[in-house]
């Protein structure tokens, strides 16, 4: 049988999928179609284990060698009412045999565990896509709870889709009838049944999932065995049922990556590893002072596991105590970090200003989420840029670094540490919920690829008075970086005052002199302005007249949209900022080369505001603040309008 092109669902990262080859089958064997990419979304109640199911499918996909990108999406409530729309949790995975950049615009396959999951996600599913529904949950009460007057499985509303009604709960309970479990206990394994079915459909490896289940339930071997049985039953159901006549192959992305050792990694995990690597390269102990807050908490959880690398984690009673402890650790000679999100950034602002005045290295990791106030705790946004720039009293400039992909969080953490240690300053790192929870393959770097971050602490006097006396001046600066010396408390002869009151230049003594204050304010600003950052690279193969400029997590959707436009014959340039304060020195010259500059952001135009003010360029904003990342087609349409305009 000739294989088919991939589902008519829109292609997220460039040209349409193509016919790959021809498959023939012996009698009695199901058809196998080869695809170049697939987008799957698992959706169910927040207690149905959709995040675990998606994580396991992702792990097996990564081990198989596909490129991938994920989008977990879960409710903010700890436990929303079962079967309701606010309680729907989903996990989207895009995997391919080539380089991809986003989790995809629309799923080729939707697995809906109940009516709420179907209703919450059906608008994203294109006609012709496959939908697998757990028919056991489509009861009259469950349908009424989400506003269905009649079952969509029976009223013809699903006629445009390839619908697979599967009694997942019944089949799972039947598969586990010999395990001595109650019906409720057996039902909990229905997500593993679904995972087994999807693993069969897409030829995913199974050994890793079975090993994971044995490890996860090592203290309850009967539960481990039941979950493995449900997983195998799902696989066997796909193999034997007549409803699934076709399975699919997506070959490994053999040519998409440079040679190396890879692993699947999320943004928060990459940040954690980057911090550990930075501390090792600096030969400094790593200290994290933090208060748990979504979506930053995973960094605290992960770093607490690495005491063997000299990592100390402190879960404080509140946000202010967390950053206060971190700043104290910086004073004591540690690579100091604090993590936060949402309103936690506001609570830390006074201590960030203190760190600016004390001129000590401190990393502030802000995993941005929807706001204001508590806002949308589990959704993504890019709306803290202006707060990071200006959200402190007085003139308190702070460098800002932003990673662009989950894997890039590793490098961004090291870069933020380089700046903090070299220039003796707090540094903001702006990630967001999309990067934090999303994942992609990451090439594990060799140690010799990492920068040397070794720090020289002050060892003795550094200034000679007029009478020849040698003394230590805590604010005598390096002429190149304007950084002050880092003196470890308890070092003989290096006693000095510290605090938030203005310092006298050089001596560090308290000073209320107007001229000195003016000098210190300008010097602190000059130190930030003088930070060495790479020039902005521009991708412009055709001499375009329109430039799309982005920052942070918009990189994937922007690049996917640019690929689409170029594939259709359009000419457009692309540049992406990692350093937001200071800007790259060539940014102004780059902007002036183009007739039109478009800046897509998940806010109301914060980078655009900064660019317009600094460079007097009529940059056009394209904005979205719905708690979700941009879709590639959405951006492609907006950029096409800019090109034509």
Coordinates of C-alpha atoms in Angstrom, one line a residue:
X1 CA 0.0 0.0 0.0
X2 CA 1.3 3.5 -0.8
X3 CA 1.9 5.6 2.3
X4 CA 0.0 8.8 2.9
X5 CA 1.1 12.3 3.5
X6 CA 0.8 13.4 7.1
X7 CA -2.6 14.6 8.5
X8 CA -4.1 17.8 7.1
X9 CA -3.4 19.5 10.4
X10 CA -1.3 22.5 9.7
X11 CA 2.4 22.0 9.6
X12 CA 4.0 24.1 12.4
X13 CA 7.6 24.5 11.3
X14 CA 7.9 25.1 7.6
X15 CA 7.0 23.3 4.4
X16 CA 4.2 20.8 4.3
X17 CA 4.9 17.1 5.1
X18 CA 5.8 15.1 2.1
X19 CA 5.1 11.6 0.8
X20 CA 8.0 9.6 2.2
X21 CA 7.8 6.2 0.6
X22 CA 5.9 3.1 -0.2
X23 CA 4.9 0.4 2.3
X24 CA 3.7 -3.1 1.4
X25 CA 2.4 -5.6 3.8
X26 CA 2.0 -9.3 3.9
X27 CA -1.5 -10.7 4.4
X28 CA -2.8 -10.3 8.0
X29 CA -0.4 -7.5 8.9
X30 CA -1.7 -3.9 9.4
X31 CA -0.6 -1.1 7.2
X32 CA 2.3 1.1 8.3
X33 CA 2.4 4.7 7.0
X34 CA 5.5 6.8 7.2
X35 CA 5.2 10.4 8.3
X36 CA 7.7 13.1 8.7
X37 CA 6.1 14.7 11.8
X38 CA 3.2 14.2 14.2
X39 CA 1.5 16.4 16.8
X40 CA -0.2 14.5 19.6
X41 CA -2.2 16.0 22.5
X42 CA -3.2 14.0 25.6
X43 CA -6.1 15.6 27.4
X44 CA -8.1 14.6 30.5
X45 CA -9.1 15.5 34.0
X46 CA -6.3 16.9 36.1
X47 CA -6.3 13.6 38.0
X48 CA -6.0 11.4 34.9
X49 CA -2.3 11.5 34.7
X50 CA -2.0 13.3 31.4
X51 CA 1.3 15.0 32.3
X52 CA 2.9 11.7 33.3
X53 CA 1.5 10.1 30.1
X54 CA 3.0 12.9 28.0
X55 CA 6.3 12.7 29.8
X56 CA 6.6 9.0 29.2
X57 CA 5.7 9.3 25.5
X58 CA 8.2 12.1 25.2
X59 CA 11.0 10.2 26.9
X60 CA 10.6 7.2 24.6
X61 CA 10.4 9.5 21.6
X62 CA 13.6 11.2 22.6
X63 CA 15.4 7.8 23.1
X64 CA 14.1 6.8 19.6
X65 CA 16.0 9.8 18.2
X66 CA 13.3 12.1 17.0
X67 CA 13.5 15.9 17.3
X68 CA 10.7 17.0 19.6
X69 CA 9.0 19.9 21.4
X70 CA 6.4 19.8 24.1
X71 CA 3.7 22.0 25.6
X72 CA 2.3 20.9 29.0
X73 CA -0.8 22.8 29.9
X74 CA -2.5 22.3 33.2
X75 CA -5.0 24.1 35.5
X76 CA -3.9 26.5 38.2
X77 CA -6.1 24.8 40.8
X78 CA -4.5 22.1 43.0
X79 CA -7.5 19.9 42.3
X80 CA -10.2 21.5 40.1
X81 CA -13.7 19.8 40.2
X82 CA -13.5 16.5 38.3
X83 CA -15.0 16.5 34.8
X84 CA -15.1 20.3 34.5
X85 CA -13.6 22.6 31.8
X86 CA -11.3 24.4 34.3
X87 CA -10.0 21.0 35.4
X88 CA -8.8 19.9 32.0
X89 CA -5.0 19.1 31.8
X90 CA -3.3 18.5 28.5
X91 CA 0.2 17.6 27.1
X92 CA 1.1 18.3 23.5
X93 CA 4.1 16.7 21.8
X94 CA 5.4 17.5 18.4
X95 CA 8.0 15.0 17.1
X96 CA 9.6 14.7 13.7
X97 CA 12.4 13.2 11.5
X98 CA 13.9 16.7 11.1
X99 CA 14.6 19.9 13.0
X100 CA 11.5 21.4 14.5
X101 CA 11.0 24.5 16.7
X102 CA 7.6 24.5 18.3
X103 CA 5.1 22.1 19.9
X104 CA 2.9 22.6 16.8
X105 CA -0.1 24.7 16.1
X106 CA -2.8 21.9 16.0
X107 CA -2.8 18.2 17.0
X108 CA -2.9 15.5 14.4
X109 CA -4.2 13.2 17.2
X110 CA -6.2 14.1 20.3
X111 CA -6.7 11.6 23.1
X112 CA -9.7 12.8 25.1
X113 CA -10.3 11.0 28.4
X114 CA -13.7 12.6 29.1
X115 CA -16.2 15.1 27.6
X116 CA -14.6 18.1 29.3
X117 CA -11.3 17.2 27.6
X118 CA -13.0 16.9 24.2
X119 CA -14.9 20.2 24.5
X120 CA -11.8 22.1 25.8
X121 CA -9.6 21.0 22.9
X122 CA -11.8 20.3 19.9
X123 CA -11.5 23.9 18.6
X124 CA -7.7 23.3 18.1
X125 CA -8.2 20.0 16.2
X126 CA -8.4 20.3 12.4
X127 CA -10.9 18.3 10.3
X128 CA -9.5 14.9 9.3
X129 CA -7.4 14.5 12.5
X130 CA -7.7 11.4 14.6
X131 CA -9.6 11.6 17.9
X132 CA -9.5 8.8 20.5
X133 CA -12.2 9.2 23.2
X134 CA -12.8 7.2 26.3
X135 CA -16.4 6.3 25.8
X136 CA -16.8 5.1 29.4
X137 CA -16.7 8.7 30.6
X138 CA -19.4 10.0 28.2
X139 CA -22.2 9.6 30.7
X140 CA -25.3 11.8 30.8
X141 CA -24.0 13.5 34.0
X142 CA -20.6 14.1 32.6
X143 CA -22.0 15.6 29.4
X144 CA -24.3 17.9 31.2
X145 CA -21.5 19.1 33.4
X146 CA -19.7 20.7 30.4
X147 CA -22.8 21.8 28.6
X148 CA -23.4 19.1 26.0
X149 CA -27.1 18.6 25.4
X150 CA -26.4 15.3 23.6
X151 CA -23.3 13.2 23.2
X152 CA -21.1 14.6 20.4
X153 CA -20.1 11.0 19.6
X154 CA -23.7 10.4 18.4
X155 CA -25.1 13.7 17.1
X156 CA -23.0 13.9 13.9
X157 CA -20.7 16.8 15.2
X158 CA -17.7 14.5 14.9
X159 CA -18.3 13.4 11.3
X160 CA -15.4 15.4 10.0
X161 CA -12.9 13.6 12.1
X162 CA -11.4 10.2 12.2
X163 CA -13.1 9.2 15.5
X164 CA -12.0 6.2 17.5
X165 CA -14.4 5.4 20.4
X166 CA -12.6 3.2 22.9
X167 CA -13.9 2.1 26.3
X168 CA -10.5 2.8 27.9
X169 CA -11.8 2.4 31.5
X170 CA -13.6 -0.9 30.9
X171 CA -10.7 -2.4 28.9
X172 CA -8.2 -1.3 31.7
X173 CA -10.3 -2.9 34.5
X174 CA -10.7 -6.1 32.5
X175 CA -7.0 -6.3 31.8
X176 CA -6.3 -5.9 35.6
X177 CA -9.0 -8.2 36.9
X178 CA -6.5 -10.8 38.1
X179 CA -4.5 -8.3 40.2
X180 CA -6.8 -8.1 43.2
X181 CA -7.3 -4.3 42.8
X182 CA -10.5 -2.5 43.5
X183 CA -12.2 -1.0 40.5
X184 CA -11.2 2.5 41.5
X185 CA -7.5 1.4 41.8
X186 CA -7.7 -0.3 38.4
X187 CA -9.2 2.7 36.7
X188 CA -6.2 4.8 37.7
X189 CA -4.2 2.8 35.2
X190 CA -6.3 3.9 32.2
X191 CA -3.7 6.5 31.2
X192 CA -1.1 3.7 30.9
X193 CA -3.5 1.8 28.6
X194 CA -3.8 4.9 26.5
X195 CA 0.0 5.3 26.5
X196 CA 0.4 1.7 25.3
X197 CA -2.1 2.3 22.5
X198 CA -0.4 5.4 21.3
X199 CA 3.0 3.7 21.6
X200 CA 1.8 1.0 19.3
X201 CA 0.3 3.5 16.8
X202 CA 3.6 5.3 16.5
X203 CA 6.1 2.5 17.1
X204 CA 7.6 4.0 20.3
X205 CA 10.0 1.9 22.4
X206 CA 8.4 0.3 25.5
X207 CA 11.4 -0.8 27.6
X208 CA 12.0 2.6 29.1
X209 CA 8.4 3.0 30.3
X210 CA 8.3 -0.4 31.9
X211 CA 11.6 0.3 33.6
X212 CA 10.2 3.6 34.8
X213 CA 7.1 2.1 36.2
X214 CA 9.1 -0.5 38.1
X215 CA 11.2 2.2 39.6
X216 CA 8.4 4.6 40.4
X217 CA 6.4 1.9 42.2
X218 CA 9.4 0.0 43.6
X219 CA 7.8 0.0 47.1
X220 CA 4.4 -1.2 45.7
X221 CA 5.4 -4.0 43.2
X222 CA 1.7 -5.0 42.7
X223 CA 0.9 -1.5 41.5
X224 CA 3.9 -1.5 39.2
X225 CA 2.9 -4.8 37.7
X226 CA -0.7 -3.6 37.2
X227 CA 0.5 -0.4 35.4
X228 CA 2.8 -2.5 33.2
X229 CA -0.1 -4.9 32.4
X230 CA -2.3 -1.9 31.5
X231 CA 0.4 -0.5 29.3
X232 CA 0.9 -3.8 27.5
X233 CA -2.9 -4.3 27.1
X234 CA -3.1 -0.9 25.4
X235 CA -0.3 -2.0 23.0
X236 CA -2.0 -5.3 22.3
X237 CA -5.4 -3.6 21.8
X238 CA -3.9 -1.5 19.0
X239 CA -2.3 -4.6 17.5
X240 CA -5.5 -6.6 17.4
X241 CA -8.5 -4.2 17.1
X242 CA -10.1 -3.6 13.7
X243 CA -10.7 0.1 14.6
X244 CA -7.0 0.9 14.2
X245 CA -6.1 -0.4 10.7
X246 CA -2.9 1.7 10.4
X247 CA 0.1 2.4 12.5
X248 CA 2.6 5.1 11.8
X249 CA 6.4 5.5 11.6
X250 CA 8.3 8.7 12.2
X251 CA 12.0 8.0 11.5
X252 CA 14.7 9.3 13.8
X253 CA 16.0 12.8 13.0
X254 CA 19.3 11.4 11.9
X255 CA 20.6 14.6 10.2
X256 CA 18.9 17.3 12.4
X257 CA 21.6 17.4 15.1
X258 CA 25.4 17.7 15.4
X259 CA 27.2 14.6 16.6
X260 CA 27.1 14.2 20.3
X261 CA 25.3 12.7 23.3
X262 CA 21.7 14.0 23.7
X263 CA 19.0 13.9 26.3
X264 CA 15.5 15.3 26.6
X265 CA 15.5 18.4 28.9
X266 CA 13.0 21.0 30.1
X267 CA 13.8 24.6 30.6
X268 CA 13.8 24.5 34.4
X269 CA 16.1 21.4 34.4
X270 CA 18.4 23.1 31.9
X271 CA 18.6 26.2 34.2
X272 CA 19.4 24.0 37.2
X273 CA 22.2 22.2 35.3
X274 CA 23.5 25.5 34.0
X275 CA 23.8 26.9 37.5
X276 CA 25.6 23.8 38.7
X277 CA 28.0 24.0 35.7
X278 CA 28.6 27.7 36.4
X279 CA 29.4 27.1 40.0
X280 CA 31.9 24.4 39.0
X281 CA 33.5 26.6 36.4
X282 CA 33.8 29.4 38.9
X283 CA 35.0 27.1 41.6
X284 CA 32.4 28.6 44.0
X285 CA 29.8 26.9 46.1
X286 CA 26.2 27.4 44.7
X287 CA 23.6 28.8 47.1
X288 CA 19.9 29.0 46.2
X289 CA 17.6 31.0 48.5
X290 CA 14.1 30.5 47.3
X291 CA 10.4 30.4 48.1
X292 CA 8.3 27.9 46.1
X293 CA 6.2 29.5 43.4
X294 CA 4.8 28.2 40.1
X295 CA 6.4 27.7 37.7
X296 CA 9.8 28.3 39.3
X297 CA 9.6 25.6 42.0
X298 CA 11.2 22.9 39.9
X299 CA 14.6 24.6 40.1
X300 CA 14.5 24.4 43.9
X301 CA 13.5 20.8 43.7
X302 CA 16.2 19.9 41.3
X303 CA 19.1 21.8 42.9
X304 CA 18.3 20.2 46.3
X305 CA 19.4 16.9 44.8
X306 CA 22.9 18.0 44.0
X307 CA 24.6 18.5 47.4
X308 CA 27.5 16.4 46.0
X309 CA 28.4 19.4 43.8
X310 CA 28.5 21.8 46.7
X311 CA 25.0 23.1 46.2
X312 CA 23.1 24.4 49.2
X313 CA 19.4 25.1 48.9
X314 CA 17.4 27.1 51.4
X315 CA 13.6 27.0 51.2
X316 CA 12.7 30.3 52.9
X317 CA 9.6 31.3 54.7
X318 CA 8.8 34.0 52.1
X319 CA 10.2 35.7 48.9
X320 CA 12.0 38.4 50.8
X321 CA 13.8 36.0 53.1
X322 CA 14.8 33.9 50.1
X323 CA 16.6 36.7 48.3
X324 CA 18.0 38.1 51.6
X325 CA 19.6 34.8 52.3
X326 CA 21.0 34.6 48.7
X327 CA 22.5 38.1 49.0
X328 CA 24.1 37.1 52.3
X329 CA 25.6 34.1 50.5
X330 CA 26.9 36.4 47.8
X331 CA 28.6 38.5 50.5
X332 CA 30.1 35.3 51.9
X333 CA 31.6 34.3 48.5
X334 CA 29.0 31.9 47.0
X335 CA 27.5 31.9 43.5
X336 CA 24.2 33.1 44.8
X337 CA 20.8 32.5 43.2
X338 CA 17.2 33.3 43.9
X339 CA 14.2 32.0 41.9
X340 CA 10.7 33.4 41.6
X341 CA 7.8 34.2 39.4
X342 CA 4.8 36.5 39.2
X343 CA 4.3 38.6 42.3
X344 CA 7.4 37.2 43.9
X345 CA 9.5 39.5 41.7
X346 CA 7.9 42.6 43.3
X347 CA 8.6 41.3 46.8
X348 CA 12.3 40.9 45.9
X349 CA 12.7 44.4 44.4
X350 CA 14.1 46.1 47.5
X351 CA 16.8 43.5 48.0
X352 CA 17.7 43.6 44.3
X353 CA 18.3 47.4 44.8
X354 CA 20.4 46.6 47.8
X355 CA 22.5 44.2 45.7
X356 CA 22.9 47.0 43.1
X357 CA 24.2 49.3 45.8
X358 CA 26.4 46.7 47.4
X359 CA 27.6 45.6 44.0
X360 CA 27.6 41.9 44.6
X361 CA 27.0 39.1 42.1
X362 CA 23.4 37.7 42.4
X363 CA 21.3 35.8 39.9
X364 CA 17.6 36.5 39.9
X365 CA 15.8 33.9 37.9
X366 CA 12.3 35.1 37.0
X367 CA 10.2 32.3 35.4
X368 CA 7.5 34.6 34.0
X369 CA 3.8 33.8 34.1
X370 CA 0.5 35.5 33.4
X371 CA -0.3 38.5 35.6
X372 CA -0.9 40.9 37.2
X373 CA -0.9 39.8 40.9
X374 CA -1.6 36.1 41.1
X375 CA -2.9 36.2 37.5
X376 CA -2.5 32.9 35.6
X377 CA -0.1 30.9 37.7
X378 CA 0.3 28.0 35.3
X379 CA 0.2 29.9 32.0
X380 CA 3.0 31.7 30.2
X381 CA 3.7 35.4 29.5
X382 CA 6.6 37.8 28.8
X383 CA 5.3 40.7 30.8
X384 CA 8.1 41.3 33.3
X385 CA 10.6 42.9 31.0
X386 CA 9.9 46.5 32.1
X387 CA 9.8 45.5 35.7
X388 CA 13.2 43.8 35.4
X389 CA 14.5 47.0 33.7
X390 CA 13.0 49.6 36.0
X391 CA 11.2 48.0 38.9
X392 CA 13.3 49.4 41.8
X393 CA 13.5 52.7 43.5
X394 CA 16.2 55.0 42.4
X395 CA 18.6 54.5 39.5
X396 CA 19.3 50.8 39.9
X397 CA 20.3 49.3 36.6
X398 CA 20.5 45.5 36.2
X399 CA 21.7 43.4 33.3
X400 CA 19.0 41.2 31.7
X401 CA 19.5 37.9 29.9
X402 CA 16.7 35.8 28.2
X403 CA 17.0 32.2 26.9
X404 CA 15.1 31.3 23.8
X405 CA 14.5 27.6 24.0
X406 CA 14.3 25.0 26.8
X407 CA 17.8 23.7 26.0
X408 CA 19.2 27.3 25.7
X409 CA 18.3 27.8 29.4
X410 CA 21.6 26.0 30.2
X411 CA 23.7 28.4 28.2
X412 CA 21.7 31.4 29.4
X413 CA 22.3 30.5 33.1
X414 CA 26.1 30.3 32.5
X415 CA 26.0 33.6 30.6
X416 CA 24.1 35.3 33.5
X417 CA 26.7 33.9 35.9
X418 CA 29.5 35.2 33.8
X419 CA 28.1 38.7 33.8
X420 CA 27.3 38.7 37.6
X421 CA 30.8 37.4 38.6
X422 CA 32.7 39.6 36.1
X423 CA 30.9 42.9 36.8
X424 CA 29.8 42.3 40.5
X425 CA 26.1 43.0 39.8
X426 CA 22.8 41.3 40.2
X427 CA 21.6 39.8 36.9
X428 CA 18.0 39.1 35.9
X429 CA 17.4 36.0 33.8
X430 CA 13.9 36.1 32.2
X431 CA 12.6 32.6 31.3
X432 CA 8.9 31.8 31.3
X433 CA 6.4 29.0 31.8
X434 CA 6.5 27.9 28.2
X435 CA 10.3 27.3 28.4
X436 CA 10.2 26.1 32.0
X437 CA 7.8 23.2 31.4
X438 CA 8.5 22.6 27.7
X439 CA 11.2 20.2 26.6
X440 CA 13.4 19.4 23.6
X441 CA 16.6 17.4 22.9
X442 CA 19.8 18.9 24.4
X443 CA 23.4 18.1 23.4
X444 CA 25.4 17.5 26.6
X445 CA 28.4 19.8 26.2
X446 CA 32.0 18.7 26.9
X447 CA 33.6 20.4 29.9
X448 CA 36.2 22.1 27.7
X449 CA 33.4 23.9 25.9
X450 CA 32.3 25.7 29.0
X451 CA 33.8 29.1 29.8
X452 CA 36.3 29.7 32.6
X453 CA 34.4 31.7 35.3
X454 CA 37.2 31.6 37.9
X455 CA 37.0 34.5 40.3
X456 CA 39.8 36.3 42.1
X457 CA 38.8 37.4 45.5
X458 CA 40.5 40.3 47.2
X459 CA 43.6 39.2 49.1
X460 CA 45.0 42.3 50.7
X461 CA 45.4 46.1 50.4
X462 CA 44.7 47.6 47.0
X463 CA 45.3 51.3 47.6
X464 CA 48.2 53.5 48.9
X465 CA 47.3 56.6 50.8
X466 CA 49.3 59.9 50.5
X467 CA 51.3 59.0 53.5
X468 CA 52.3 55.6 52.1
X469 CA 49.9 53.6 54.2
X470 CA 48.5 50.5 52.3
X471 CA 44.8 50.1 52.8
X472 CA 41.9 48.2 51.4
X473 CA 39.3 50.2 49.5
X474 CA 36.2 48.1 48.8
X475 CA 35.0 50.4 46.0
X476 CA 38.2 50.8 44.1
X477 CA 37.2 49.6 40.6
X478 CA 38.7 47.5 37.9
X479 CA 39.4 50.1 35.1
X480 CA 38.1 47.7 32.4
X481 CA 34.9 46.4 34.0
X482 CA 34.3 49.0 36.7
X483 CA 33.7 46.1 39.1
X484 CA 34.7 46.5 42.7
X485 CA 36.8 43.9 44.5
X486 CA 35.0 40.9 46.1
X487 CA 36.2 40.7 49.7
X488 CA 35.3 37.6 51.7
X489 CA 34.2 38.3 55.3
X490 CA 36.9 37.3 57.9
X491 CA 39.8 38.0 55.6
X492 CA 42.4 39.9 57.7
X493 CA 42.8 43.5 56.7
X494 CA 39.8 43.6 54.4
X495 CA 37.2 44.9 56.9
X496 CA 34.8 47.3 55.2
X497 CA 31.3 48.7 55.6
X498 CA 28.4 47.3 53.8
X499 CA 24.7 48.3 53.5
X500 CA 22.2 50.2 51.5
X501 CA 23.2 53.8 52.3
X502 CA 25.2 55.5 49.5
X503 CA 28.9 54.8 49.6
X504 CA 31.8 57.1 49.1
X505 CA 33.7 56.3 45.9
X506 CA 36.7 54.1 46.7
X507 CA 36.5 54.0 50.5
X508 CA 32.9 52.7 50.8
X509 CA 32.3 55.0 53.7
X510 CA 28.8 56.4 54.2
X511 CA 28.4 59.5 52.1
X512 CA 25.6 62.1 51.6
X513 CA 27.7 64.3 49.4
X514 CA 25.6 65.3 46.3
X515 CA 28.5 65.2 43.9
X516 CA 29.6 61.7 45.2
X517 CA 26.1 60.4 44.8
X518 CA 25.9 61.7 41.2
X519 CA 29.2 60.1 40.5
X520 CA 28.2 56.7 42.0
X521 CA 24.9 56.6 40.2
X522 CA 26.5 57.4 36.8
X523 CA 29.3 54.9 37.5
X524 CA 26.9 52.1 38.3
X525 CA 25.1 52.8 35.1
X526 CA 28.3 53.0 33.1
X527 CA 29.3 49.6 34.5
X528 CA 26.1 48.0 33.1
X529 CA 26.3 49.9 29.8
X530 CA 29.9 48.6 29.4
X531 CA 29.1 44.9 29.8
X532 CA 30.6 43.0 27.0
X533 CA 27.9 41.2 25.0
X534 CA 28.1 39.7 21.5
X535 CA 26.8 41.7 18.5
X536 CA 23.3 40.8 17.3
X537 CA 23.3 38.2 14.5
X538 CA 20.8 38.7 11.7
X539 CA 19.5 35.9 9.5
X540 CA 18.8 37.7 6.2
X541 CA 19.7 35.5 3.2
X542 CA 17.7 37.5 0.6
X543 CA 18.3 41.2 1.5
X544 CA 14.8 41.7 3.0
X545 CA 13.1 45.0 3.8
X546 CA 11.3 43.7 6.8
X547 CA 12.9 42.5 10.0
X548 CA 11.2 40.5 12.7
X549 CA 12.9 41.0 16.1
X550 CA 12.1 38.9 19.1
X551 CA 13.3 37.9 22.5
X552 CA 12.9 35.0 24.9
X553 CA 10.6 32.1 24.1
X554 CA 9.1 33.7 21.0
X555 CA 12.1 32.3 19.1
X556 CA 10.5 29.0 18.1
X557 CA 7.2 30.4 16.8
X558 CA 9.0 33.3 15.1
X559 CA 11.5 31.1 13.4
X560 CA 8.8 28.6 12.3
X561 CA 6.8 31.5 10.8
X562 CA 9.9 32.8 9.0
X563 CA 10.5 29.4 7.5
X564 CA 7.0 29.2 6.2
X565 CA 7.2 32.6 4.6
X566 CA 10.5 31.9 3.0
X567 CA 9.2 28.5 1.7
X568 CA 6.4 30.4 0.0
X569 CA 8.9 32.8 -1.7
X570 CA 8.7 35.8 0.7
X571 CA 11.8 37.7 1.8
X572 CA 12.1 38.4 5.5
X573 CA 14.9 38.9 8.0
X574 CA 15.1 37.6 11.6
X575 CA 17.0 38.6 14.7
X576 CA 16.6 37.5 18.3
X577 CA 17.9 39.2 21.4
X578 CA 19.5 37.3 24.3
X579 CA 20.8 40.4 26.0
X580 CA 18.1 43.0 26.8
X581 CA 20.2 45.2 29.1
X582 CA 22.6 46.3 27.8
X583 CA 21.4 45.8 24.2
X584 CA 24.0 44.6 21.7
X585 CA 26.1 47.6 20.4
X586 CA 25.1 47.0 16.8
X587 CA 21.3 46.8 17.4
X588 CA 20.7 50.4 16.4
X589 CA 22.6 49.9 13.1
X590 CA 20.7 46.7 12.4
X591 CA 17.3 48.3 13.0
X592 CA 18.1 51.2 10.6
X593 CA 18.8 48.8 7.7
X594 CA 15.2 47.9 7.4
X595 CA 12.1 49.7 6.3
X596 CA 9.8 47.8 8.7
X597 CA 10.6 46.2 12.1
X598 CA 8.0 43.9 13.7
X599 CA 8.4 42.8 17.3
X600 CA 6.1 39.9 18.4
X601 CA 5.8 39.7 22.2
X602 CA 3.6 37.9 24.8
X603 CA 2.8 41.2 26.4
X604 CA 1.5 44.6 25.2
X605 CA 4.7 45.8 23.6
X606 CA 7.4 46.1 26.2
X607 CA 10.5 45.5 24.1
X608 CA 8.9 47.6 21.4
X609 CA 8.6 50.4 23.9
X610 CA 12.3 50.2 24.8
X611 CA 13.4 50.0 21.1
X612 CA 11.3 53.0 20.1
X613 CA 12.6 55.1 23.0
X614 CA 16.3 54.2 22.6
X615 CA 16.6 54.1 18.8
X616 CA 13.7 56.2 17.6
X617 CA 12.6 53.4 15.3
X618 CA 9.0 53.0 14.4
X619 CA 8.9 49.4 15.5
X620 CA 5.5 47.7 15.1
X621 CA 4.2 45.5 17.9
X622 CA 2.4 42.2 17.5
X623 CA 1.1 41.1 20.8
X624 CA -0.7 38.3 22.6
X625 CA -1.5 37.9 26.3
X626 CA -3.8 34.8 26.4
X627 CA -1.4 32.6 28.5
X628 CA -0.4 30.5 25.5
X629 CA 2.6 30.7 23.1
X630 CA 2.2 32.1 19.6
X631 CA 1.2 29.8 16.9
X632 CA 3.4 29.7 13.8
X633 CA 0.6 30.2 11.3
X634 CA -0.7 33.1 13.3
X635 CA 2.7 34.8 13.2
X636 CA 3.2 34.0 9.6
X637 CA 0.0 35.8 8.7
X638 CA 0.9 38.8 10.7
X639 CA 4.4 39.0 9.2
X640 CA 3.0 38.6 5.7
X641 CA 0.8 41.6 6.3
X642 CA 3.9 43.5 7.5
X643 CA 5.8 42.6 4.3
X644 CA 2.9 43.6 2.1
X645 CA 2.3 46.8 4.0

